mmCIF file of C-alpha atoms in Angstrom:
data_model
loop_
_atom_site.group_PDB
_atom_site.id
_atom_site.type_symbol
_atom_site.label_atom_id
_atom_site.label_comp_id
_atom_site.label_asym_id
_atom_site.label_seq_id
_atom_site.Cartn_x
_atom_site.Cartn_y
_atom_site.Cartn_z
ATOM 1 C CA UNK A 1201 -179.967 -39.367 82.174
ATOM 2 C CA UNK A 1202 -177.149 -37.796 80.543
ATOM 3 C CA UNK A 1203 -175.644 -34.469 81.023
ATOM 4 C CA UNK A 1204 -176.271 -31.854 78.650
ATOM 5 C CA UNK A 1205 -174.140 -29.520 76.469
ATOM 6 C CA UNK A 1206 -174.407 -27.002 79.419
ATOM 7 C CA UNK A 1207 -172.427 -29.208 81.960
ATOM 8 C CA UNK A 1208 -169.811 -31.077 79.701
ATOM 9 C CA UNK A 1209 -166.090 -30.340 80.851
ATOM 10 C CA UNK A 1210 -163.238 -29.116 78.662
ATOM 11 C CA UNK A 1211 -162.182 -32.436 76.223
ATOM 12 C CA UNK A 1212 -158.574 -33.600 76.323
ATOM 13 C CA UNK A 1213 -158.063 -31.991 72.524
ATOM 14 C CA UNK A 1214 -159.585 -28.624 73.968
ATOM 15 C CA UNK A 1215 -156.952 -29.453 76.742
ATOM 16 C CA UNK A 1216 -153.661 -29.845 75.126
ATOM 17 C CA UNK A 1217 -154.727 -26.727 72.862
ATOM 18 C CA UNK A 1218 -154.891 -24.779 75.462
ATOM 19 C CA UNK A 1219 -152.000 -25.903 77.084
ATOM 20 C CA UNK A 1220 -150.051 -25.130 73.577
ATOM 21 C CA UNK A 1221 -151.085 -21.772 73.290
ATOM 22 C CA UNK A 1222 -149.954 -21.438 77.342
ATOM 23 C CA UNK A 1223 -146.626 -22.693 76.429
ATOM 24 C CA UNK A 1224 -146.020 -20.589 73.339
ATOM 25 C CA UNK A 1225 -147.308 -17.565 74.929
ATOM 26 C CA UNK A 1226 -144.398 -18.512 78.096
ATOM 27 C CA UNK A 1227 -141.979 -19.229 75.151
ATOM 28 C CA UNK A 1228 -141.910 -15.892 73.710
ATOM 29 C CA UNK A 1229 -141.906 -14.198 76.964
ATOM 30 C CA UNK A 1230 -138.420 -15.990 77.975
ATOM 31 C CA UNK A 1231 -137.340 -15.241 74.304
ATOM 32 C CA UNK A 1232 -138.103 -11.667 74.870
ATOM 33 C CA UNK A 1233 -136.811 -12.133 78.362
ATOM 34 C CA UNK A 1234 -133.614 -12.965 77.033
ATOM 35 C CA UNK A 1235 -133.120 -11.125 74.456
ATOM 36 C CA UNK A 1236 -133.624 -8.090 77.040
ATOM 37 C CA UNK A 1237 -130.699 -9.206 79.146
ATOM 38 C CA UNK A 1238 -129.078 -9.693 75.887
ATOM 39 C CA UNK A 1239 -129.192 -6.511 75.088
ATOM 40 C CA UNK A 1240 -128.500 -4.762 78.505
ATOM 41 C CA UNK A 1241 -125.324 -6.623 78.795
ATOM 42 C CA UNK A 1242 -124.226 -5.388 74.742
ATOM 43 C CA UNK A 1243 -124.972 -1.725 75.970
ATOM 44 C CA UNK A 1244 -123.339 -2.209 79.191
ATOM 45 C CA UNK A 1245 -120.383 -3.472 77.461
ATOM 46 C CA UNK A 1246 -120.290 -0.781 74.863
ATOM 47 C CA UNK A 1247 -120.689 1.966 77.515
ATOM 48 C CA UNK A 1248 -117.743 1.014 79.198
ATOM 49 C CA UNK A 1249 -115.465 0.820 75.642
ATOM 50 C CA UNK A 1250 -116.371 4.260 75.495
ATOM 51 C CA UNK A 1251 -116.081 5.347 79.007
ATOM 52 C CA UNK A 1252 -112.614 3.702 78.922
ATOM 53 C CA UNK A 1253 -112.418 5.742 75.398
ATOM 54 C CA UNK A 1254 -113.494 8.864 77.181
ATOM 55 C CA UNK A 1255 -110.728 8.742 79.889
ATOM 56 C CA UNK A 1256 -107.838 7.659 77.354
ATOM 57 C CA UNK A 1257 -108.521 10.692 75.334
ATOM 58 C CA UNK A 1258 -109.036 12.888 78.509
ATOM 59 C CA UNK A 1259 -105.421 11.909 80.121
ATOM 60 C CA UNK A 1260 -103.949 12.458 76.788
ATOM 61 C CA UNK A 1261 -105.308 16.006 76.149
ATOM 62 C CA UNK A 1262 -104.137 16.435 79.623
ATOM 63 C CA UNK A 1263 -100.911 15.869 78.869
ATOM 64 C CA UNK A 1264 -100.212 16.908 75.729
ATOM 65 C CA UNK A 1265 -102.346 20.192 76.993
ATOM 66 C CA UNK A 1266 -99.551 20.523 79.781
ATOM 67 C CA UNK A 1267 -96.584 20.317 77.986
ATOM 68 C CA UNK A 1268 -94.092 22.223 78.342
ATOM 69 C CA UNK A 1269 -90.355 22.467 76.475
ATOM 70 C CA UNK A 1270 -88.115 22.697 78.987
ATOM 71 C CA UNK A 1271 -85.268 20.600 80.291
ATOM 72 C CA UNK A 1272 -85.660 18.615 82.983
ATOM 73 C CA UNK A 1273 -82.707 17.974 85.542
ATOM 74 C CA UNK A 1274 -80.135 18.469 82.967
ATOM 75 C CA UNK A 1275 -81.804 16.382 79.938
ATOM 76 C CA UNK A 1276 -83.244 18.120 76.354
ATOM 77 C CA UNK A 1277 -86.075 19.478 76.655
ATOM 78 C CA UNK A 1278 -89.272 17.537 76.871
ATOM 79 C CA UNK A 1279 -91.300 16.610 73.479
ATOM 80 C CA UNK A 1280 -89.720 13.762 71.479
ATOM 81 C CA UNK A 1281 -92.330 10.750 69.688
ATOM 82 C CA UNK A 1282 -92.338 7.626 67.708
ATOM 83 C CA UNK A 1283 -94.356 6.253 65.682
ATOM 84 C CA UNK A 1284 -95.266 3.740 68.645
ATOM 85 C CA UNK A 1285 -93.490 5.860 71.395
ATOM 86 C CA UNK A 1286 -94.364 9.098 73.171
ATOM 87 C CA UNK A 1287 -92.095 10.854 75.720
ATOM 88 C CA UNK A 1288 -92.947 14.299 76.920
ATOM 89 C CA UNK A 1289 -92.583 16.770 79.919
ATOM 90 C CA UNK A 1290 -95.565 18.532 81.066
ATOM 91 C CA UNK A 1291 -96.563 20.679 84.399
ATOM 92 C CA UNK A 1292 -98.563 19.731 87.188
ATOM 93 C CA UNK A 1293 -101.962 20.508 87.713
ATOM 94 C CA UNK A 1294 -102.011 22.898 91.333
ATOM 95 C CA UNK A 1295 -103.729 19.592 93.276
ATOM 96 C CA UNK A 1296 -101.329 17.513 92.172
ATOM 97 C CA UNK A 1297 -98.093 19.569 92.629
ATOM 98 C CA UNK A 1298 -95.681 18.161 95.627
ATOM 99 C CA UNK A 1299 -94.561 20.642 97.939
ATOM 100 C CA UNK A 1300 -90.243 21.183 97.147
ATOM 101 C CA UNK A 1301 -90.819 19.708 93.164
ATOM 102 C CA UNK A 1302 -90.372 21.747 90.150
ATOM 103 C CA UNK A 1303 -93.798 21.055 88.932
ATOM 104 C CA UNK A 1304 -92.886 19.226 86.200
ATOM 105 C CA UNK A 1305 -93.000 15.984 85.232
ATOM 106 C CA UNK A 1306 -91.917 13.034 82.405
ATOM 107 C CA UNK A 1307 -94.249 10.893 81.031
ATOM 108 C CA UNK A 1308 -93.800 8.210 78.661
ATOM 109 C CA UNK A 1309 -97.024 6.662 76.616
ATOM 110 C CA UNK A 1310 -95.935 3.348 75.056
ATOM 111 C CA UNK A 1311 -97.354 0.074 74.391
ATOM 112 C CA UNK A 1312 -95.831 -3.273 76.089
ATOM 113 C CA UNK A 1313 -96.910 -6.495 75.958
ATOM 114 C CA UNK A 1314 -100.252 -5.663 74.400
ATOM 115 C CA UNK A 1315 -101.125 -3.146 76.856
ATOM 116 C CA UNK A 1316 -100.995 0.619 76.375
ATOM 117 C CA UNK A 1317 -99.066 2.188 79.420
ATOM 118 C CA UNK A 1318 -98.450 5.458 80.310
ATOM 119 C CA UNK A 1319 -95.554 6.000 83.149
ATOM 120 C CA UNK A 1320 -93.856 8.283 84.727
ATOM 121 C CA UNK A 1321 -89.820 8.441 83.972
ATOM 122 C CA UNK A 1322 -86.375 9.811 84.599
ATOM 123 C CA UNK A 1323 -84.892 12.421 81.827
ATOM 124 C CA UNK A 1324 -82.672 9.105 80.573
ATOM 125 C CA UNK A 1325 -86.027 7.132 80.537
ATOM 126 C CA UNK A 1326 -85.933 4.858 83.660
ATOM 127 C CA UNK A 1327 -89.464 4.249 84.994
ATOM 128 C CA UNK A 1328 -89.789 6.111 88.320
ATOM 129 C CA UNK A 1329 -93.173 3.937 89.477
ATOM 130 C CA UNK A 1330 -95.285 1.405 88.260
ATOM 131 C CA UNK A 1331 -96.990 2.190 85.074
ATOM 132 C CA UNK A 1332 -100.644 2.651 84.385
ATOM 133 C CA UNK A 1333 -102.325 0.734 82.053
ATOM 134 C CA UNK A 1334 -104.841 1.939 80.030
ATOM 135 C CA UNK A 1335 -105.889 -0.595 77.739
ATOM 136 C CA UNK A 1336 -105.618 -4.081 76.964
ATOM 137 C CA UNK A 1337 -105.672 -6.558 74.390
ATOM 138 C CA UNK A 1338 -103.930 -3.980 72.303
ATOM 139 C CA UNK A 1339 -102.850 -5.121 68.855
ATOM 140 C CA UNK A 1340 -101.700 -1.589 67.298
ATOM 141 C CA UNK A 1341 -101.201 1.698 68.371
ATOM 142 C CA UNK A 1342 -99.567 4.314 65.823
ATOM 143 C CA UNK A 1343 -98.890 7.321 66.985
ATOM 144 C CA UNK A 1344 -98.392 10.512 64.224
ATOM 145 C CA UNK A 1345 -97.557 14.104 64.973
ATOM 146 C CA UNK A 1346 -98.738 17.038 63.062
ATOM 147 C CA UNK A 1347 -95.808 19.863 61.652
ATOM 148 C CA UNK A 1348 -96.841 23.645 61.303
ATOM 149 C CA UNK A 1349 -96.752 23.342 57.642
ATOM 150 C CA UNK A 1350 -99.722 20.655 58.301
ATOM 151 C CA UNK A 1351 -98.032 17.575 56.922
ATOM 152 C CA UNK A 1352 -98.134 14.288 59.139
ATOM 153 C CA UNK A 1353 -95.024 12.524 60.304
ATOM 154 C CA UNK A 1354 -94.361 9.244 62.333
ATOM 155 C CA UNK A 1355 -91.661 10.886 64.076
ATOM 156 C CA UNK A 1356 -91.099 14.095 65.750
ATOM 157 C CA UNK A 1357 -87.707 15.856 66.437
ATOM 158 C CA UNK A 1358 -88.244 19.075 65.470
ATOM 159 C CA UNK A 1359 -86.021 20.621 62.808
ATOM 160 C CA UNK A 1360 -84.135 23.840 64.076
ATOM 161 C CA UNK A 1361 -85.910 26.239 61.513
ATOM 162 C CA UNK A 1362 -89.466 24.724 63.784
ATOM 163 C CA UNK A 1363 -91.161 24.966 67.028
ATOM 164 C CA UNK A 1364 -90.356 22.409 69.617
ATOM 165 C CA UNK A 1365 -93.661 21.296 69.530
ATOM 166 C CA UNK A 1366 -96.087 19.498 67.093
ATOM 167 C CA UNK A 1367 -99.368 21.372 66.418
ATOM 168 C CA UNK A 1368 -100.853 18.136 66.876
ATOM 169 C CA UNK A 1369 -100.686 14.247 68.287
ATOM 170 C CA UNK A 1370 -103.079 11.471 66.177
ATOM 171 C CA UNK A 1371 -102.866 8.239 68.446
ATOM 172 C CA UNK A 1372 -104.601 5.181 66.343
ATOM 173 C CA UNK A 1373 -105.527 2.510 68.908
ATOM 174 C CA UNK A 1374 -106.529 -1.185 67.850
ATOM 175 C CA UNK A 1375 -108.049 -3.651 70.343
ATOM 176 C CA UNK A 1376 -108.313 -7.313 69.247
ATOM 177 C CA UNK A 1377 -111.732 -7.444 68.138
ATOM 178 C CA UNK A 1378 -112.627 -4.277 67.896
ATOM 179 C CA UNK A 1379 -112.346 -0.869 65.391
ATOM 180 C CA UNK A 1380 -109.988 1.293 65.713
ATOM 181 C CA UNK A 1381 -110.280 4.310 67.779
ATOM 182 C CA UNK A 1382 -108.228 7.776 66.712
ATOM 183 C CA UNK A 1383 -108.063 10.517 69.154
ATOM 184 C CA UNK A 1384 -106.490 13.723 68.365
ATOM 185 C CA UNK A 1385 -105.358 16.393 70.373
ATOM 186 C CA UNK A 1386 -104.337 19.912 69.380
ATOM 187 C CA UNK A 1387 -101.443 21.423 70.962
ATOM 188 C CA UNK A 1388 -100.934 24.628 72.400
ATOM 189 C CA UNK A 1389 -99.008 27.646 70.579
ATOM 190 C CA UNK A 1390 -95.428 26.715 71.843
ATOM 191 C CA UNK A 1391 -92.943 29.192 70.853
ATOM 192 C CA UNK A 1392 -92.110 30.867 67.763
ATOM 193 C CA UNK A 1393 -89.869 28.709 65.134
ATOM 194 C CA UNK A 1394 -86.070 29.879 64.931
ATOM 195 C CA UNK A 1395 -85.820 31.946 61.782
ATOM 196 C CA UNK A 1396 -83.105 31.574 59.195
ATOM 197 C CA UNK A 1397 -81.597 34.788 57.678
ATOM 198 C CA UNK A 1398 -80.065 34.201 53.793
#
């Protein structure tokens, strides 16, 4: 006697059918898989850019929010940039003040060796501690300062008819591989330009 319709097993072409629907179906789910982590590591790497973003432009307002123009054991008086270099003198925030200092402080913002450094410095520029880098892989960083008549310049050493201070700092930052990123910081009124009598 032979078995019916009813109590036939699954053919070997029904089989391997079967078996490549089961494997496309797995395929797509490790594509999809992938493409997940994929994407969690893209976003994880683009947070951190702009966390790292976030801080730069934090410490910068903080310091250029701090300034102040006065001199510092003997040197000028504290606000002098480059178009790649930015020295300034600023106050101390009450937590970090040390107990017998004057409260103030000179920083210097430059950019060696690709890296963008910030350090703390002497009056004549020698580097009192090891300086704190804030980025790396740094291919250009242009720094411009704004004049109360709103032009831009590369440089700032104010003129004697101006106020010490810039109204603003524009620092352009390029990382290999990356865009550019352009923070600017307002800074506060300083005092009152000299004025000229004809």
């Amino acid at each position: 006697m032979r078995p019916g319709p009813a109590t036939r097993g699954f053919t070997l072409v029904e089989m391997v059918v079967a078996l490549l629907i089961f494997a496309i179906l797995a395929g797509a789910g490790v594509g999809l898989l992938r493409a997940s982590v994929d994407t969690q590591e893209a976003v994880g790497g683009a947070l951190a850019d702009l966390s790292a973003a976030a801080r730069l432009r934090a410490l910068l307002s903080a310091d250029l929010t701090q300034v102040v123009v006065r001199p510092v054991d003997g040197a000028p008086a504290g606000f002098a940039g480059t178009s790649t270099e930015l020295r300034l003198v600023r106050s101390f925030e009450p937590a970090e003040r040390v107990v017998g200092s004057s409260g103030l402080q000179a920083i210097r913002w430059q950019v060696e060796g690709g890296r963008l450094v910030r350090q703390s410095v002497t009056p004549s520029g020698t580097a009192t501690g090891p300086a704190a880098v804030l980025a790396r892989d740094i291919d250009a960083v242009s720094l411009r300062y704004r004049a109360a008549d709103g032009g831009w310049r590369s440089q700032w050493a104010p003129l004697a008819t101006e106020a010490a201070l810039p109204r603003a700092v524009e620092m352009r930052m390029q990382r290999r591989g990356e865009a550019e990123v352009t923070i600017t910081v307002a800074l506060p009124e300083g005092p009152a330009p000299a004025r000229t009598t004809a």
